[in-house]
PDB file of C-alpha atoms in Angstrom:
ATOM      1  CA  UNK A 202    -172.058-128.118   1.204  1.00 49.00           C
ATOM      2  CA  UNK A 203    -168.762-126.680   2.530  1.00 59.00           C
ATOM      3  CA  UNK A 204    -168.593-123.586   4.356  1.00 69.00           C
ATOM      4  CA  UNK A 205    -167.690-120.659   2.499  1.00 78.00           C
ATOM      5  CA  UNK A 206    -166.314-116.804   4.029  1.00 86.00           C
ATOM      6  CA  UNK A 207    -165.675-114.477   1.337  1.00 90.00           C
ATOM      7  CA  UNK A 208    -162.611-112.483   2.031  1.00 90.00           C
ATOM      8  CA  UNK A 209    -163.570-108.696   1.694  1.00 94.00           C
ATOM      9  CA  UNK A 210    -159.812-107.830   1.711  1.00 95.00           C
ATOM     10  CA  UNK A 211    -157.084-106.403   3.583  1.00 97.00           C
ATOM     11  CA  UNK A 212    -156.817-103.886   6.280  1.00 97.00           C
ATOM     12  CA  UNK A 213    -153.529-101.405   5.041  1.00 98.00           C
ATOM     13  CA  UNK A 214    -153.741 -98.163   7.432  1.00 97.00           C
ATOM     14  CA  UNK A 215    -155.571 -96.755   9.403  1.00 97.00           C
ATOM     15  CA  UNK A 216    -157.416 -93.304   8.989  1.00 96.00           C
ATOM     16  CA  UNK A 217    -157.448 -90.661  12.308  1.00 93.00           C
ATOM     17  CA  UNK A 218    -156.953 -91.155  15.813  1.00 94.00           C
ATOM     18  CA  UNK A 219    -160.178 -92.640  16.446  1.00 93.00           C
ATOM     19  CA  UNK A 220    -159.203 -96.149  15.054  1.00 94.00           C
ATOM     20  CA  UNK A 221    -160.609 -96.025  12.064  1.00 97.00           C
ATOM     21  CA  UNK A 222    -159.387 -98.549   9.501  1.00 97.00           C
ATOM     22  CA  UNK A 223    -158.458 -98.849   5.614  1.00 98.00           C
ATOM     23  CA  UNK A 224    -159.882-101.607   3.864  1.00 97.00           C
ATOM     24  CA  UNK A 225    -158.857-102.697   0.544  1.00 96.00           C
ATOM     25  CA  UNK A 226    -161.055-104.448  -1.583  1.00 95.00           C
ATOM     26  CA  UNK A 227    -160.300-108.048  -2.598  1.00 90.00           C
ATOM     27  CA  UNK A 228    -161.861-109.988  -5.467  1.00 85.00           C
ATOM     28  CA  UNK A 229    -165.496-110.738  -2.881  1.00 86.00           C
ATOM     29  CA  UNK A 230    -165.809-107.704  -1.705  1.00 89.00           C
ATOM     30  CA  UNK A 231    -169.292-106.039  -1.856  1.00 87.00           C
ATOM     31  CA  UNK A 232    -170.824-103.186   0.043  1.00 89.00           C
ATOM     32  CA  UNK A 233    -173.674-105.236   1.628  1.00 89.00           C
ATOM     33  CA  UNK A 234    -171.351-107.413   3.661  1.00 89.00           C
ATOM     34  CA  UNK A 235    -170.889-104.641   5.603  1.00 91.00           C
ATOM     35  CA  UNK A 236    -174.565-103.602   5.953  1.00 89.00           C
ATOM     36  CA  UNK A 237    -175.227-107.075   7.239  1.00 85.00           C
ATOM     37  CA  UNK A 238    -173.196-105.521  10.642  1.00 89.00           C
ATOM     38  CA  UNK A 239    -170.659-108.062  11.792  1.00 90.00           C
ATOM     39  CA  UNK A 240    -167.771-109.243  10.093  1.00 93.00           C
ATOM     40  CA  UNK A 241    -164.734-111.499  11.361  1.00 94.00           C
ATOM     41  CA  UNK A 242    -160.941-109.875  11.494  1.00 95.00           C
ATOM     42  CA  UNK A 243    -158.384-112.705  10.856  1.00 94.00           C
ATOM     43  CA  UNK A 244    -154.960-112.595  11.219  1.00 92.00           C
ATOM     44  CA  UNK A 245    -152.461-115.616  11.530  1.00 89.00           C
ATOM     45  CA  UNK A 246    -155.428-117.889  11.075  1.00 83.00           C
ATOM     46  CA  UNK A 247    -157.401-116.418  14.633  1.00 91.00           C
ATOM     47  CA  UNK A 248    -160.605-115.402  13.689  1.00 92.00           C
ATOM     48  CA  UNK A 249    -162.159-112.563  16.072  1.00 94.00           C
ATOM     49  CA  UNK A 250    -166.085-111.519  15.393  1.00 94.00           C
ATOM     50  CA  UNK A 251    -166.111-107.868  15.281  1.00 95.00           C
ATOM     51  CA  UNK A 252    -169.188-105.099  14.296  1.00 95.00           C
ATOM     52  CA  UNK A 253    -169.491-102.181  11.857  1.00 95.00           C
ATOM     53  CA  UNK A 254    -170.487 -99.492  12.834  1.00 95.00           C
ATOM     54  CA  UNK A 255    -170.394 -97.469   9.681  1.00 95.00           C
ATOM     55  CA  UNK A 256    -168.449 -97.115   6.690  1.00 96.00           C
ATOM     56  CA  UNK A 257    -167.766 -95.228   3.132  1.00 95.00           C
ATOM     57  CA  UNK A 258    -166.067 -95.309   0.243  1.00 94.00           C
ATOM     58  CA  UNK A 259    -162.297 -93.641   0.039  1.00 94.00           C
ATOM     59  CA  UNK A 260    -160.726 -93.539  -3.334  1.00 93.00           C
ATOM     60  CA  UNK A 261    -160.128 -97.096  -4.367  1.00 93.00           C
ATOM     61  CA  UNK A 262    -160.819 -97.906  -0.624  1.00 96.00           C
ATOM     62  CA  UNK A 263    -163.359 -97.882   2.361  1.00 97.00           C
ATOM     63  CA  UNK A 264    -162.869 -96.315   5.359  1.00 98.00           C
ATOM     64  CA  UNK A 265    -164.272 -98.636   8.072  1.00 97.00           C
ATOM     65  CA  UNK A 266    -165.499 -97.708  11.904  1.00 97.00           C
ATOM     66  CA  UNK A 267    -165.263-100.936  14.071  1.00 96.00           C
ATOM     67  CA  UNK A 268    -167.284-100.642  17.448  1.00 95.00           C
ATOM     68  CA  UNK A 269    -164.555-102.887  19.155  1.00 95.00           C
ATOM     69  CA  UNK A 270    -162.014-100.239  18.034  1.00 96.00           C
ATOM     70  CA  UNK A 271    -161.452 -97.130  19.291  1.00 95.00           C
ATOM     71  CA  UNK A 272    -157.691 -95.715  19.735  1.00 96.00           C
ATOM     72  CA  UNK A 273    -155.033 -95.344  16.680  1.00 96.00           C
ATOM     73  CA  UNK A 274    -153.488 -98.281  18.724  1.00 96.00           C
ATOM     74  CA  UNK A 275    -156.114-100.536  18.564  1.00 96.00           C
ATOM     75  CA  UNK A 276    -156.550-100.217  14.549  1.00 96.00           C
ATOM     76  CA  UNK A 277    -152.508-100.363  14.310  1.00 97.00           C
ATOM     77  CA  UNK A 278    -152.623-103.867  15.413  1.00 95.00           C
ATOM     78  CA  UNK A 279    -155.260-104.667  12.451  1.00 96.00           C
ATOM     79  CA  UNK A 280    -153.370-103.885   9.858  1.00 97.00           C
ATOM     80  CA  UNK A 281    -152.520-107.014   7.662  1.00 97.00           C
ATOM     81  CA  UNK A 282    -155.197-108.351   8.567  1.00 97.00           C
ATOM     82  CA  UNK A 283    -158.369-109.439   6.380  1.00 96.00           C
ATOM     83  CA  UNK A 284    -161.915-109.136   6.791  1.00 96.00           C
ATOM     84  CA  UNK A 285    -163.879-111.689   6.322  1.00 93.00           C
ATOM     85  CA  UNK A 286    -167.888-112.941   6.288  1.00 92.00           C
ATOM     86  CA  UNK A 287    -169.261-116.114   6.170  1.00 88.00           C
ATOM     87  CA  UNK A 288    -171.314-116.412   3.460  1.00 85.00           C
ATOM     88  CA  UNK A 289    -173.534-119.313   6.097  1.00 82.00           C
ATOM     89  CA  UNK A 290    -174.331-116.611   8.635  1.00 82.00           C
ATOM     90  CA  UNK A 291    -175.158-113.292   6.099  1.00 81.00           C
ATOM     91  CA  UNK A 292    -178.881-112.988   5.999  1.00 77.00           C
ATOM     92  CA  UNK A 293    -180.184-113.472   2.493  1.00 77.00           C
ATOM     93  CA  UNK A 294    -181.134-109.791   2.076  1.00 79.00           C
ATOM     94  CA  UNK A 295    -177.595-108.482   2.049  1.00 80.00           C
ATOM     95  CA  UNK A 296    -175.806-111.890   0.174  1.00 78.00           C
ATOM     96  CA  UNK A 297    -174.766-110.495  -3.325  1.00 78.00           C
ATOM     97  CA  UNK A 298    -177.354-111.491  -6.960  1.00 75.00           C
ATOM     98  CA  UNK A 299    -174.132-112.718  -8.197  1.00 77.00           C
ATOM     99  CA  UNK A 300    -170.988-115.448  -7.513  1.00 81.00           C
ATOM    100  CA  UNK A 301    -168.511-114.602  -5.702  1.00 85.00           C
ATOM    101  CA  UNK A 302    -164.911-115.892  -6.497  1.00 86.00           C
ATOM    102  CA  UNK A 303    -165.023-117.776  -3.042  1.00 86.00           C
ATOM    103  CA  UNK A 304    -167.762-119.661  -4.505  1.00 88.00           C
ATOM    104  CA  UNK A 305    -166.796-120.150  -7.736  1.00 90.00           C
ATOM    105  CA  UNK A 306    -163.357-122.539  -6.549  1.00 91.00           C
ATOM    106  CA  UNK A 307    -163.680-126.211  -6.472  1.00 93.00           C
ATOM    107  CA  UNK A 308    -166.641-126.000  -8.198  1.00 95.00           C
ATOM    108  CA  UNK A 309    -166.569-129.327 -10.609  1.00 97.00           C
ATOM    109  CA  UNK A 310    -167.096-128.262 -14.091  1.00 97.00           C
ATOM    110  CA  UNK A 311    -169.781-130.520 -16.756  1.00 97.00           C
ATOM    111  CA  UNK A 312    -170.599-130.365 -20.153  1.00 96.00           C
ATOM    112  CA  UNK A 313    -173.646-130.773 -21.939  1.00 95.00           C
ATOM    113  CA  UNK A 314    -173.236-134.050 -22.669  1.00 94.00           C
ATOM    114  CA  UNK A 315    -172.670-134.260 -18.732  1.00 92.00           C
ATOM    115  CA  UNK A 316    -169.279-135.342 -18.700  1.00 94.00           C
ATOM    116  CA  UNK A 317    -167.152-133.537 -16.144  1.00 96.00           C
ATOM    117  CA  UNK A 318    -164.365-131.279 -17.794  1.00 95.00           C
ATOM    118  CA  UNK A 319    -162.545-130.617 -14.580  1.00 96.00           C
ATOM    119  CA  UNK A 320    -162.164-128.662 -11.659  1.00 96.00           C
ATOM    120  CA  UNK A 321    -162.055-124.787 -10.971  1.00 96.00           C
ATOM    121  CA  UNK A 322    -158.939-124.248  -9.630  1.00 94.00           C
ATOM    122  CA  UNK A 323    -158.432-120.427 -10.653  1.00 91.00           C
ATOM    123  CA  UNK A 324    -160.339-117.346 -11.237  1.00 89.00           C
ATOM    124  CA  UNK A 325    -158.775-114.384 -13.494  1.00 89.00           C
ATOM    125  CA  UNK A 326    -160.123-111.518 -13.153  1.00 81.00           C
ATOM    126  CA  UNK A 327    -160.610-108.971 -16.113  1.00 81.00           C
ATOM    127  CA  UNK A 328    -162.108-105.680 -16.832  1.00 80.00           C
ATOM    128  CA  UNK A 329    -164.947-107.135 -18.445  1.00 82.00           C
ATOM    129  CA  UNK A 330    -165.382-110.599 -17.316  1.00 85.00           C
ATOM    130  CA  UNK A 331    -163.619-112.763 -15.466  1.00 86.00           C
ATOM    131  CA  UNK A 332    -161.982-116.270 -16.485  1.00 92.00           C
ATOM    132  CA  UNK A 333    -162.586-119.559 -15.016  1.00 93.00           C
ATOM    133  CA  UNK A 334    -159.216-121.429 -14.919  1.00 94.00           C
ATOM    134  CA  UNK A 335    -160.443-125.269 -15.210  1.00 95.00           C
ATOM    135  CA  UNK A 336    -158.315-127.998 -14.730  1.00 95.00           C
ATOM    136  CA  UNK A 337    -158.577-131.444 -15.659  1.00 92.00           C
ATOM    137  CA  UNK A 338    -157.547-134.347 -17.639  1.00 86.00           C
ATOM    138  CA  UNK A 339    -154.191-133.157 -16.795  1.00 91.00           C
ATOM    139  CA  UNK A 340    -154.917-129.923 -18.741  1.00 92.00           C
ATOM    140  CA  UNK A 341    -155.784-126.581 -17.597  1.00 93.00           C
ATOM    141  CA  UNK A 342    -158.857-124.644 -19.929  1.00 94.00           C
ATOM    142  CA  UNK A 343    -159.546-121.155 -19.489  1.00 94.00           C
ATOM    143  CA  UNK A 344    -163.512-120.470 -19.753  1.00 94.00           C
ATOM    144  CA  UNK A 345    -164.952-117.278 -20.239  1.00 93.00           C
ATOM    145  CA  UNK A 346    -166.891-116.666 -16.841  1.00 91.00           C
ATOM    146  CA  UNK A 347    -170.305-114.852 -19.162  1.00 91.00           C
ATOM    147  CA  UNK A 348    -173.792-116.326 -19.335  1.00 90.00           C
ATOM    148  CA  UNK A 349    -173.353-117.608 -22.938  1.00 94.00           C
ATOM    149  CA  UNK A 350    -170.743-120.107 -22.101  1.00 95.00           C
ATOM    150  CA  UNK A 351    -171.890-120.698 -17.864  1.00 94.00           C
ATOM    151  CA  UNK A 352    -175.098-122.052 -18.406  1.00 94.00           C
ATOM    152  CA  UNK A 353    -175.659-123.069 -14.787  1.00 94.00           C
ATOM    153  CA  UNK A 354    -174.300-122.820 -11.507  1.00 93.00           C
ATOM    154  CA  UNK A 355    -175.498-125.488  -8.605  1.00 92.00           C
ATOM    155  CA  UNK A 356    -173.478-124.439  -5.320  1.00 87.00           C
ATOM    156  CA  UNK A 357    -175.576-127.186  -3.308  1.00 88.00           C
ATOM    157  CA  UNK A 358    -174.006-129.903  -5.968  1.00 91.00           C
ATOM    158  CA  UNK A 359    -170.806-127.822  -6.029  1.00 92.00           C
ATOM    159  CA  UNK A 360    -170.814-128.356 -10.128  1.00 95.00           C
ATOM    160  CA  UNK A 361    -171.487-125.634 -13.181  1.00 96.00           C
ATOM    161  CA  UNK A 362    -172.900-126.978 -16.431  1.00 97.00           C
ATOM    162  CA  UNK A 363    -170.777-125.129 -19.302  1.00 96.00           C
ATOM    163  CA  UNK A 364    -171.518-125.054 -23.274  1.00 96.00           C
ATOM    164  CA  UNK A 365    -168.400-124.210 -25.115  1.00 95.00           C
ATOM    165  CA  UNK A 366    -167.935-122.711 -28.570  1.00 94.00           C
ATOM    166  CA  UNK A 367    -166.476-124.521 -30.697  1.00 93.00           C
ATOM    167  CA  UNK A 368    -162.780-124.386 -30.501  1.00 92.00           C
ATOM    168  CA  UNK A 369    -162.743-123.121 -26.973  1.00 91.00           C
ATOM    169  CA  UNK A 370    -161.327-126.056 -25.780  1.00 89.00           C
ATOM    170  CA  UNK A 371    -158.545-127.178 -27.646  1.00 86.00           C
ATOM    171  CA  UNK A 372    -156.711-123.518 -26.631  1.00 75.00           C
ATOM    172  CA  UNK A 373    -155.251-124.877 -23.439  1.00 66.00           C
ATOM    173  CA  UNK A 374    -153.010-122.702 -20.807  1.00 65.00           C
TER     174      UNK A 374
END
């Protein structure tokens, strides 16, 4: 199995003068990343390990205290940059009960019958539920990401079994 890092999202300000950072919230974000203590800062593809040292909720944002970081300057520098976990090194008490759109990509996609549809190459994400873009057979399908229609996920054999409605598939994107 590949190794995955969930993106948590993007650092945009920062908050005081004692380097205190903005975070906000991409698409794998979830509050128990940051409970697990250590997350990884990348910017322009360098990776730097860094700890939390406490956090809360802003608005549509989270206000983040890095131990690494403590003058206005040193959180100026962060911004644009992402945070990031690896989903390898969080301990199993603080990984998330559900998928996160990191692991969700590449993921081949079967059918009951156990032919492979495609690929996920996409993930749209709605109000209510998000949307698996599939492609394959030079086609892309967009699958309803709910229980009804995912009937199984297998991230060790990197495939999802799927059982369509009728119809679903002929609507194409």
């Amino acid at each position: 199995m590949k190794e995955l890092s969930a993106s948590l999202g993007e650092i945009v300000n920062t908050v005081g003068l004692r380097g205190d950072i903005k975070l906000l919230p991409g698409p794998d974000f979830w509050w128990e990343a940051l409970d697990s203590g250590v997350v990884d800062v990348v910017s322009d593809n360098v990776r730097r390990r860094i700890t939390v040292d406490h956090f809360r909720a802003r608005g549509s944002t989270v206000v983040i205290k890095l131990a690494e970081v403590s003058t206005i300057d040193e959180a100026e520098a962060l911004v644009g940059s992402t945070l990031e976990v690896s989903l390898d090194e969080v301990a199993d008490e603080f990984l998330p009960d559900f998928l996160l759109p990191c692991q969700t990509m590449g993921l081949r996609v079967k059918l009951p019958d156990g032919s492979v549809l495609g690929e996920v190459v996409d993930l749209l994400l709605g109000p209510e539920q998000n949307v698996l873009v599939v492609e394959g057979n030079d086609e892309k399908y967009l699958i309803p990401d709910v229980s009804e229609i995912v009937v199984s996920v297998d991230l060790e054999g990197e495939s999802m079994e799927i059982d369509p409605p009728r119809g679903l598939l002929d609507l194409r994107w």
